[in-house]
Amino acid sequence: MNIRVERTSRPKAKPDWNNLSFGRYYTDHMFVADYTEGSGWHDLRVVPYAPISLDPAAMVLHYAMEVFEGLKAYAAKDGRILLFRPVENARRLNSSATRICMPDFPEDYFLEALKTFVQTEQDWVPREPDTSLYLRPFMIADEPHLGVRVSRQFQMLIIASPVGAYYPEGLNPVRIYLEDEYIRAVRGGTGFTKCGGNYASSLIAQKKAEKLGFTQVLWLDGVEKKYIEEVGTMNVMFRIGDEVITPELGGSILPGVTRSSVMDLLRSWDVKVSERRISIDELYSAARSGDLCESFGTGTAAVISPIGAFSINGELLRVGDGGIGQLSRKLYDTLTGIQWGHLADPFGWTYEIPLK
Ligand SMILES: *Cc1c(COP(=O)(O)O)cnc(C)c1O
């Protein structure tokens, strides 16, 4: 595979690295590849960042044929640039794509595309504490066609945005609203994929929770509305007594890379971890009896997001003492330590981008 690099003749001014927020700035270049039925992926290239041109009949605009990924490039103190488990993102992209009848983007193409793109943007990987370069690979169906069928033409792109800490004030417990009206996903649907449509349909619940003074929603299963699935766009974990519980994957839950890394870390610390169904009744009883000592969301953007309280049917239930739990803190420090290369990486999770 050959990736052509066309450098911009007009580099942008770099933003204030101490005031990045999330998803506000974009780098100088983007990765693009085209797919046509019959000839497969071709014309892999890194080109100046610019608006893309789409036919108004492009199928992505009408039928939401889009899947995406999210990962970060981290600058270590010694100057190395590190990715975190990018092969997992390559695999998940393809699992999402298969569900939406989009083609595979081969793993070796994905890694090579990331490598060439991040090398081109190496001056855009911020070096301030807690900052990183957020990478957004995504695939769209760009064939012009009105009529629902599988597209014959696709584009794969990667864009990048330098980002600060997801929570500028640092780890801060959030308040969560139990959503009992809207559903995120059901078994047999697309819950296990990162397809754009999932997020469009989740916004209304997010908006409702915010209006009621909460940060995120707690999603229940779509069949019985009884079992906990996810929190906002994160996986969720509960520490009840000495056990850490996370809902088992079953088609409606997104298999997070952070979720799986957290389980590996906890097991390496001899903490009992269970992937199983957990009902809202079990959560409620544990919170009432004081056995619910910690709860947190997991995801690439925030890493670990401690949950301070749940609102369940109008009752506000505190988690532990409402602060940051001991495991939450240790998981955050360890994961971010490995990601930024401050800590040893016994699991072989980091993937170094050779500098140009
Ligand atoms: C991306 C995402 C996650 C977290 O996945 P990570 O790989 O840990 O970033 C969890 N739930 C949903 C719905 C997501 O979109």
GROMACS .gro file of C-alpha atoms and ligand atoms in nm:
model
  371
    1MET     CA    1   0.000   0.000   0.000
    2ASN     CA    2   0.122   0.344  -0.087
    3ILE     CA    3   0.005   0.656   0.096
    4ARG     CA    4   0.069   0.977  -0.092
    5VAL     CA    5   0.137   1.284   0.125
    6GLU     CA    6   0.051   1.629  -0.004
    7ARG     CA    7   0.158   1.891   0.249
    8THR     CA    8  -0.032   2.213   0.295
    9SER     CA    9   0.130   2.532   0.168
   10ARG     CA   10  -0.064   2.732   0.429
   11PRO     CA   11  -0.018   2.579   0.779
   12LYS     CA   12  -0.260   2.714   1.040
   13ALA     CA   13  -0.150   2.905   1.349
   14LYS     CA   14  -0.133   2.660   1.642
   15PRO     CA   15  -0.395   2.710   1.915
   16ASP     CA   16  -0.318   2.799   2.277
   17TRP     CA   17  -0.213   2.455   2.406
   18ASN     CA   18  -0.333   2.548   2.756
   19ASN     CA   19  -0.686   2.622   2.643
   20LEU     CA   20  -0.784   2.354   2.394
   21SER     CA   21  -1.119   2.224   2.522
   22PHE     CA   22  -1.254   1.928   2.321
   23GLY     CA   23  -1.306   1.910   1.943
   24ARG     CA   24  -1.264   2.280   1.874
   25TYR     CA   25  -0.945   2.287   1.661
   26TYR     CA   26  -0.849   2.073   1.362
   27THR     CA   27  -0.503   2.005   1.227
   28ASP     CA   28  -0.351   2.095   0.887
   29HIS     CA   29  -0.416   1.765   0.709
   30MET     CA   30  -0.656   1.473   0.681
   31PHE     CA   31  -0.631   1.116   0.559
   32VAL     CA   32  -0.862   1.008   0.277
   33ALA     CA   33  -0.910   0.681   0.085
   34ASP     CA   34  -1.170   0.583  -0.176
   35TYR     CA   35  -1.348   0.254  -0.228
   36THR     CA   36  -1.528   0.144  -0.539
   37GLU     CA   37  -1.699  -0.189  -0.580
   38GLY     CA   38  -1.479  -0.409  -0.796
   39SER     CA   39  -1.152  -0.225  -0.736
   40GLY     CA   40  -1.154  -0.199  -0.354
   41TRP     CA   41  -0.965   0.068  -0.160
   42HIS     CA   42  -0.748   0.301  -0.365
   43ASP     CA   43  -0.584   0.643  -0.369
   44LEU     CA   44  -0.479   0.645  -0.003
   45ARG     CA   45  -0.358   0.997   0.071
   46VAL     CA   46  -0.282   1.258   0.336
   47VAL     CA   47  -0.395   1.595   0.199
   48PRO     CA   48  -0.455   1.947   0.334
   49TYR     CA   49  -0.756   1.964   0.571
   50ALA     CA   50  -1.050   2.103   0.376
   51PRO     CA   51  -1.427   2.063   0.334
   52ILE     CA   52  -1.513   1.750   0.138
   53SER     CA   53  -1.742   1.761  -0.160
   54LEU     CA   54  -2.042   1.525  -0.163
   55ASP     CA   55  -2.320   1.478  -0.415
   56PRO     CA   56  -2.646   1.584  -0.244
   57ALA     CA   57  -2.776   1.235  -0.325
   58ALA     CA   58  -2.480   1.069  -0.141
   59MET     CA   59  -2.632   0.780   0.053
   60VAL     CA   60  -2.472   0.880   0.385
   61LEU     CA   61  -2.683   1.197   0.387
   62HIS     CA   62  -3.010   1.008   0.352
   63TYR     CA   63  -2.960   0.671   0.518
   64ALA     CA   64  -2.692   0.744   0.781
   65MET     CA   65  -2.443   0.497   0.634
   66GLU     CA   66  -2.156   0.609   0.853
   67VAL     CA   67  -1.933   0.445   1.113
   68PHE     CA   68  -1.654   0.600   1.319
   69GLU     CA   69  -1.383   0.542   1.576
   70GLY     CA   70  -1.213   0.755   1.841
   71LEU     CA   71  -0.861   0.724   1.979
   72LYS     CA   72  -0.580   0.952   2.090
   73ALA     CA   73  -0.211   1.013   2.020
   74TYR     CA   74  -0.016   1.098   2.337
   75ALA     CA   75   0.318   1.281   2.362
   76ALA     CA   76   0.544   1.117   2.620
   77LYS     CA   77   0.789   1.329   2.822
   78ASP     CA   78   1.080   1.177   2.629
   79GLY     CA   79   0.928   1.296   2.299
   80ARG     CA   80   0.783   0.965   2.180
   81ILE     CA   81   0.432   0.970   2.029
   82LEU     CA   82   0.213   0.683   2.149
   83LEU     CA   83  -0.122   0.537   2.048
   84PHE     CA   84  -0.325   0.318   2.283
   85ARG     CA   85  -0.434  -0.024   2.148
   86PRO     CA   86  -0.510   0.103   1.793
   87VAL     CA   87  -0.560  -0.252   1.662
   88GLU     CA   88  -0.872  -0.270   1.880
   89ASN     CA   89  -1.009   0.036   1.704
   90ALA     CA   90  -0.929  -0.116   1.363
   91ARG     CA   91  -1.120  -0.432   1.456
   92ARG     CA   92  -1.415  -0.246   1.599
   93LEU     CA   93  -1.436  -0.019   1.294
   94ASN     CA   94  -1.468  -0.329   1.078
   95SER     CA   95  -1.721  -0.489   1.307
   96SER     CA   96  -1.930  -0.167   1.287
   97ALA     CA   97  -1.882  -0.149   0.909
   98THR     CA   98  -1.996  -0.508   0.857
   99ARG     CA   99  -2.321  -0.438   1.045
  100ILE     CA  100  -2.399  -0.138   0.820
  101CYS     CA  101  -2.297  -0.332   0.502
  102MET     CA  102  -1.986  -0.125   0.448
  103PRO     CA  103  -1.652  -0.274   0.338
  104ASP     CA  104  -1.366  -0.373   0.568
  105PHE     CA  105  -1.080  -0.125   0.591
  106PRO     CA  106  -0.795  -0.374   0.645
  107GLU     CA  107  -0.614  -0.354   0.980
  108ASP     CA  108  -0.275  -0.297   0.818
  109TYR     CA  109  -0.419  -0.009   0.612
  110PHE     CA  110  -0.569   0.139   0.929
  111LEU     CA  111  -0.238   0.126   1.119
  112GLU     CA  112  -0.036   0.255   0.825
  113ALA     CA  113  -0.286   0.537   0.768
  114LEU     CA  114  -0.264   0.638   1.135
  115LYS     CA  115   0.115   0.622   1.126
  116THR     CA  116   0.156   0.835   0.813
  117PHE     CA  117  -0.114   1.081   0.923
  118VAL     CA  118   0.014   1.127   1.280
  119GLN     CA  119   0.371   1.164   1.150
  120THR     CA  120   0.253   1.440   0.918
  121GLU     CA  121   0.080   1.608   1.214
  122GLN     CA  122   0.349   1.536   1.474
  123ASP     CA  123   0.380   1.906   1.564
  124TRP     CA  124   0.009   1.904   1.645
  125VAL     CA  125   0.041   1.646   1.925
  126PRO     CA  126   0.020   1.876   2.229
  127ARG     CA  127   0.274   1.836   2.507
  128GLU     CA  128   0.104   2.008   2.801
  129PRO     CA  129  -0.015   1.783   3.087
  130ASP     CA  130  -0.341   1.597   3.012
  131THR     CA  131  -0.351   1.705   2.646
  132SER     CA  132  -0.353   1.471   2.346
  133LEU     CA  133  -0.434   1.459   1.976
  134TYR     CA  134  -0.781   1.309   1.936
  135LEU     CA  135  -0.808   1.100   1.618
  136ARG     CA  136  -1.139   1.045   1.445
  137PRO     CA  137  -1.138   0.777   1.173
  138PHE     CA  138  -1.472   0.744   0.991
  139MET     CA  139  -1.623   0.579   0.686
  140ILE     CA  140  -1.912   0.710   0.477
  141ALA     CA  141  -2.115   0.583   0.180
  142ASP     CA  142  -2.072   0.851  -0.084
  143GLU     CA  143  -2.245   0.691  -0.381
  144PRO     CA  144  -2.520   0.919  -0.515
  145HIS     CA  145  -2.833   0.704  -0.504
  146LEU     CA  146  -3.184   0.759  -0.370
  147GLY     CA  147  -3.323   0.419  -0.284
  148VAL     CA  148  -3.229   0.201   0.010
  149ARG     CA  149  -2.970  -0.059  -0.082
  150VAL     CA  150  -2.603  -0.129  -0.012
  151SER     CA  151  -2.375   0.145  -0.147
  152ARG     CA  152  -2.108   0.066  -0.406
  153GLN     CA  153  -1.882   0.354  -0.319
  154PHE     CA  154  -1.727   0.466   0.010
  155GLN     CA  155  -1.474   0.703   0.159
  156MET     CA  156  -1.254   0.647   0.464
  157LEU     CA  157  -1.120   0.956   0.637
  158ILE     CA  158  -0.920   1.041   0.948
  159ILE     CA  159  -0.923   1.387   1.100
  160ALA     CA  160  -0.748   1.505   1.417
  161SER     CA  161  -0.814   1.756   1.691
  162PRO     CA  162  -0.574   1.859   1.970
  163VAL     CA  163  -0.770   1.830   2.295
  164GLY     CA  164  -0.731   1.920   2.660
  165ALA     CA  165  -0.851   1.722   2.958
  166TYR     CA  166  -1.213   1.619   2.906
  167TYR     CA  167  -1.296   1.765   3.247
  168PRO     CA  168  -1.081   2.079   3.284
  169GLU     CA  169  -1.132   2.076   3.664
  170GLY     CA  170  -0.995   1.722   3.677
  171LEU     CA  171  -1.178   1.412   3.798
  172ASN     CA  172  -1.513   1.531   3.919
  173PRO     CA  173  -1.808   1.312   4.015
  174VAL     CA  174  -2.107   1.358   3.784
  175ARG     CA  175  -2.480   1.314   3.848
  176ILE     CA  176  -2.666   1.063   3.633
  177TYR     CA  177  -3.033   1.045   3.539
  178LEU     CA  178  -3.201   0.705   3.492
  179GLU     CA  179  -3.369   0.723   3.151
  180ASP     CA  180  -3.692   0.523   3.155
  181GLU     CA  181  -3.860   0.650   2.838
  182TYR     CA  182  -3.605   0.651   2.555
  183ILE     CA  183  -3.395   0.351   2.455
  184ARG     CA  184  -3.045   0.360   2.309
  185ALA     CA  185  -3.023   0.014   2.157
  186VAL     CA  186  -3.172  -0.333   2.148
  187ARG     CA  187  -3.025  -0.673   2.081
  188GLY     CA  188  -3.021  -0.732   1.707
  189GLY     CA  189  -2.986  -0.358   1.644
  190THR     CA  190  -2.671  -0.147   1.617
  191GLY     CA  191  -2.582  -0.084   1.982
  192PHE     CA  192  -2.249  -0.266   1.953
  193THR     CA  193  -2.136  -0.041   1.667
  194LYS     CA  194  -2.010   0.314   1.652
  195CYS     CA  195  -2.252   0.417   1.378
  196GLY     CA  196  -2.361   0.780   1.359
  197GLY     CA  197  -2.731   0.693   1.379
  198ASN     CA  198  -2.696   0.566   1.736
  199TYR     CA  199  -2.587   0.910   1.853
  200ALA     CA  200  -2.855   1.102   1.661
  201SER     CA  201  -3.123   0.900   1.837
  202SER     CA  202  -2.965   0.939   2.182
  203LEU     CA  203  -2.959   1.319   2.185
  204ILE     CA  204  -3.315   1.368   2.302
  205ALA     CA  205  -3.247   1.181   2.626
  206GLN     CA  206  -2.923   1.371   2.681
  207LYS     CA  207  -3.109   1.699   2.632
  208LYS     CA  208  -3.378   1.593   2.879
  209ALA     CA  209  -3.121   1.491   3.142
  210GLU     CA  210  -2.938   1.824   3.106
  211LYS     CA  211  -3.262   2.016   3.142
  212LEU     CA  212  -3.325   1.831   3.468
  213GLY     CA  213  -2.976   1.921   3.594
  214PHE     CA  214  -2.789   1.597   3.523
  215THR     CA  215  -2.474   1.534   3.321
  216GLN     CA  216  -2.563   1.208   3.147
  217VAL     CA  217  -2.827   0.938   3.126
  218LEU     CA  218  -2.816   0.582   3.249
  219TRP     CA  219  -2.950   0.363   2.969
  220LEU     CA  220  -3.164   0.056   3.034
  221ASP     CA  221  -3.213  -0.244   2.806
  222GLY     CA  222  -3.480  -0.198   2.541
  223VAL     CA  223  -3.679  -0.514   2.607
  224GLU     CA  224  -3.752  -0.527   2.979
  225LYS     CA  225  -3.628  -0.178   3.072
  226LYS     CA  226  -3.478  -0.345   3.374
  227TYR     CA  227  -3.107  -0.407   3.311
  228ILE     CA  228  -2.840  -0.138   3.301
  229GLU     CA  229  -2.651  -0.099   2.973
  230GLU     CA  230  -2.437   0.215   2.947
  231VAL     CA  231  -2.400   0.568   3.078
  232GLY     CA  232  -2.422   0.840   2.809
  233THR     CA  233  -2.161   0.739   2.551
  234MET     CA  234  -1.953   0.544   2.802
  235ASN     CA  235  -1.950   0.195   2.943
  236VAL     CA  236  -2.043   0.178   3.309
  237MET     CA  237  -1.904  -0.005   3.611
  238PHE     CA  238  -2.022  -0.046   3.970
  239ARG     CA  239  -1.827  -0.148   4.275
  240ILE     CA  240  -2.065  -0.327   4.509
  241GLY     CA  241  -1.884  -0.458   4.816
  242ASP     CA  242  -1.569  -0.626   4.687
  243GLU     CA  243  -1.699  -0.694   4.337
  244VAL     CA  244  -1.673  -0.470   4.031
  245ILE     CA  245  -1.965  -0.533   3.797
  246THR     CA  246  -2.006  -0.421   3.438
  247PRO     CA  247  -2.298  -0.514   3.210
  248GLU     CA  248  -2.214  -0.807   2.983
  249LEU     CA  249  -2.188  -0.738   2.610
  250GLY     CA  250  -2.479  -0.884   2.421
  251GLY     CA  251  -2.518  -0.688   2.101
  252SER     CA  252  -2.669  -0.373   2.250
  253ILE     CA  253  -2.358  -0.254   2.437
  254LEU     CA  254  -2.055  -0.092   2.278
  255PRO     CA  255  -1.741  -0.300   2.347
  256GLY     CA  256  -1.519  -0.020   2.478
  257VAL     CA  257  -1.141  -0.043   2.463
  258THR     CA  258  -1.127   0.141   2.797
  259ARG     CA  259  -1.380  -0.107   2.944
  260SER     CA  260  -1.167  -0.403   2.844
  261SER     CA  261  -0.844  -0.236   2.966
  262VAL     CA  262  -1.004  -0.152   3.302
  263MET     CA  263  -1.111  -0.515   3.347
  264ASP     CA  264  -0.756  -0.635   3.267
  265LEU     CA  265  -0.608  -0.389   3.518
  266LEU     CA  266  -0.855  -0.482   3.793
  267ARG     CA  267  -0.789  -0.853   3.742
  268SER     CA  268  -0.414  -0.789   3.756
  269TRP     CA  269  -0.477  -0.626   4.098
  270ASP     CA  270  -0.677  -0.931   4.212
  271VAL     CA  271  -1.002  -0.736   4.221
  272LYS     CA  272  -1.305  -0.952   4.146
  273VAL     CA  273  -1.461  -0.839   3.816
  274SER     CA  274  -1.792  -0.969   3.682
  275GLU     CA  275  -1.941  -0.911   3.339
  276ARG     CA  276  -2.304  -0.987   3.402
  277ARG     CA  277  -2.651  -0.844   3.390
  278ILE     CA  278  -2.719  -0.592   3.662
  279SER     CA  279  -3.074  -0.475   3.720
  280ILE     CA  280  -3.186  -0.135   3.830
  281ASP     CA  281  -3.332  -0.304   4.142
  282GLU     CA  282  -2.992  -0.443   4.235
  283LEU     CA  283  -2.835  -0.099   4.190
  284TYR     CA  284  -3.110   0.062   4.395
  285SER     CA  285  -3.077  -0.185   4.684
  286ALA     CA  286  -2.698  -0.159   4.685
  287ALA     CA  287  -2.719   0.219   4.696
  288ARG     CA  288  -2.978   0.210   4.976
  289SER     CA  289  -2.781  -0.037   5.186
  290GLY     CA  290  -2.453   0.146   5.142
  291ASP     CA  291  -2.286  -0.140   4.952
  292LEU     CA  292  -2.249   0.069   4.637
  293CYS     CA  293  -1.906   0.218   4.707
  294GLU     CA  294  -1.808   0.336   4.358
  295SER     CA  295  -1.940   0.378   4.010
  296PHE     CA  296  -1.779   0.524   3.698
  297GLY     CA  297  -1.807   0.553   3.323
  298THR     CA  298  -1.523   0.443   3.096
  299GLY     CA  299  -1.431   0.579   2.752
  300THR     CA  300  -1.141   0.716   2.548
  301ALA     CA  301  -1.242   1.081   2.586
  302ALA     CA  302  -1.275   1.101   2.967
  303VAL     CA  303  -1.092   0.772   3.053
  304ILE     CA  304  -1.266   0.730   3.392
  305SER     CA  305  -1.564   0.944   3.485
  306PRO     CA  306  -1.663   0.898   3.850
  307ILE     CA  307  -2.035   0.899   3.922
  308GLY     CA  308  -2.138   1.076   4.243
  309ALA     CA  309  -2.513   1.011   4.238
  310PHE     CA  310  -2.797   0.850   4.043
  311SER     CA  311  -3.147   0.984   4.014
  312ILE     CA  312  -3.378   0.683   4.009
  313ASN     CA  313  -3.751   0.749   3.977
  314GLY     CA  314  -3.723   1.087   4.143
  315GLU     CA  315  -3.498   0.973   4.427
  316LEU     CA  316  -3.137   1.093   4.439
  317LEU     CA  317  -2.907   0.811   4.551
  318ARG     CA  318  -2.551   0.887   4.646
  319VAL     CA  319  -2.265   0.659   4.544
  320GLY     CA  320  -2.023   0.595   4.832
  321ASP     CA  321  -1.953   0.932   4.995
  322GLY     CA  322  -2.029   1.112   4.669
  323GLY     CA  323  -1.661   1.172   4.598
  324ILE     CA  324  -1.400   0.999   4.382
  325GLY     CA  325  -1.364   0.635   4.474
  326GLN     CA  326  -1.029   0.475   4.551
  327LEU     CA  327  -1.040   0.234   4.254
  328SER     CA  328  -1.163   0.508   4.019
  329ARG     CA  329  -0.863   0.721   4.111
  330LYS     CA  330  -0.616   0.433   4.081
  331LEU     CA  331  -0.759   0.325   3.744
  332TYR     CA  332  -0.743   0.680   3.611
  333ASP     CA  333  -0.384   0.728   3.725
  334THR     CA  334  -0.269   0.392   3.592
  335LEU     CA  335  -0.441   0.410   3.255
  336THR     CA  336  -0.334   0.768   3.185
  337GLY     CA  337   0.016   0.680   3.313
  338ILE     CA  338   0.044   0.401   3.056
  339GLN     CA  339  -0.113   0.612   2.781
  340TRP     CA  340   0.128   0.903   2.826
  341GLY     CA  341   0.422   0.667   2.875
  342HIS     CA  342   0.499   0.767   3.239
  343LEU     CA  343   0.430   0.413   3.366
  344ALA     CA  344   0.552   0.073   3.251
  345ASP     CA  345   0.322  -0.101   3.003
  346PRO     CA  346   0.313  -0.468   3.111
  347PHE     CA  347   0.021  -0.542   2.875
  348GLY     CA  348   0.189  -0.418   2.556
  349TRP     CA  349  -0.092  -0.169   2.495
  350THR     CA  350   0.109   0.122   2.361
  351TYR     CA  351   0.198   0.156   1.994
  352GLU     CA  352   0.478   0.397   1.913
  353ILE     CA  353   0.459   0.620   1.606
  354PRO     CA  354   0.812   0.660   1.467
  355LEU     CA  355   0.893   1.029   1.431
  356LYS     CA  356   0.993   1.182   1.100
  357LIG     C1  357  -1.703   0.494   2.214
  357LIG     C2  358  -1.806   0.448   2.309
  357LIG     C3  359  -1.773   0.387   2.431
  357LIG     C4  360  -1.632   0.378   2.485
  357LIG     O1  361  -1.545   0.310   2.401
  357LIG     P1  362  -1.387   0.331   2.418
  357LIG     O2  363  -1.331   0.237   2.317
  357LIG     O3  364  -1.352   0.295   2.556
  357LIG     O4  365  -1.360   0.474   2.386
  357LIG     C5  366  -1.876   0.338   2.511
  357LIG     N1  367  -2.004   0.349   2.475
  357LIG     C6  368  -2.040   0.410   2.359
  357LIG     C7  369  -2.184   0.420   2.325
  357LIG     C8  370  -1.942   0.462   2.274
  357LIG     O5  371  -1.979   0.523   2.162
   0.00000   0.00000   0.00000
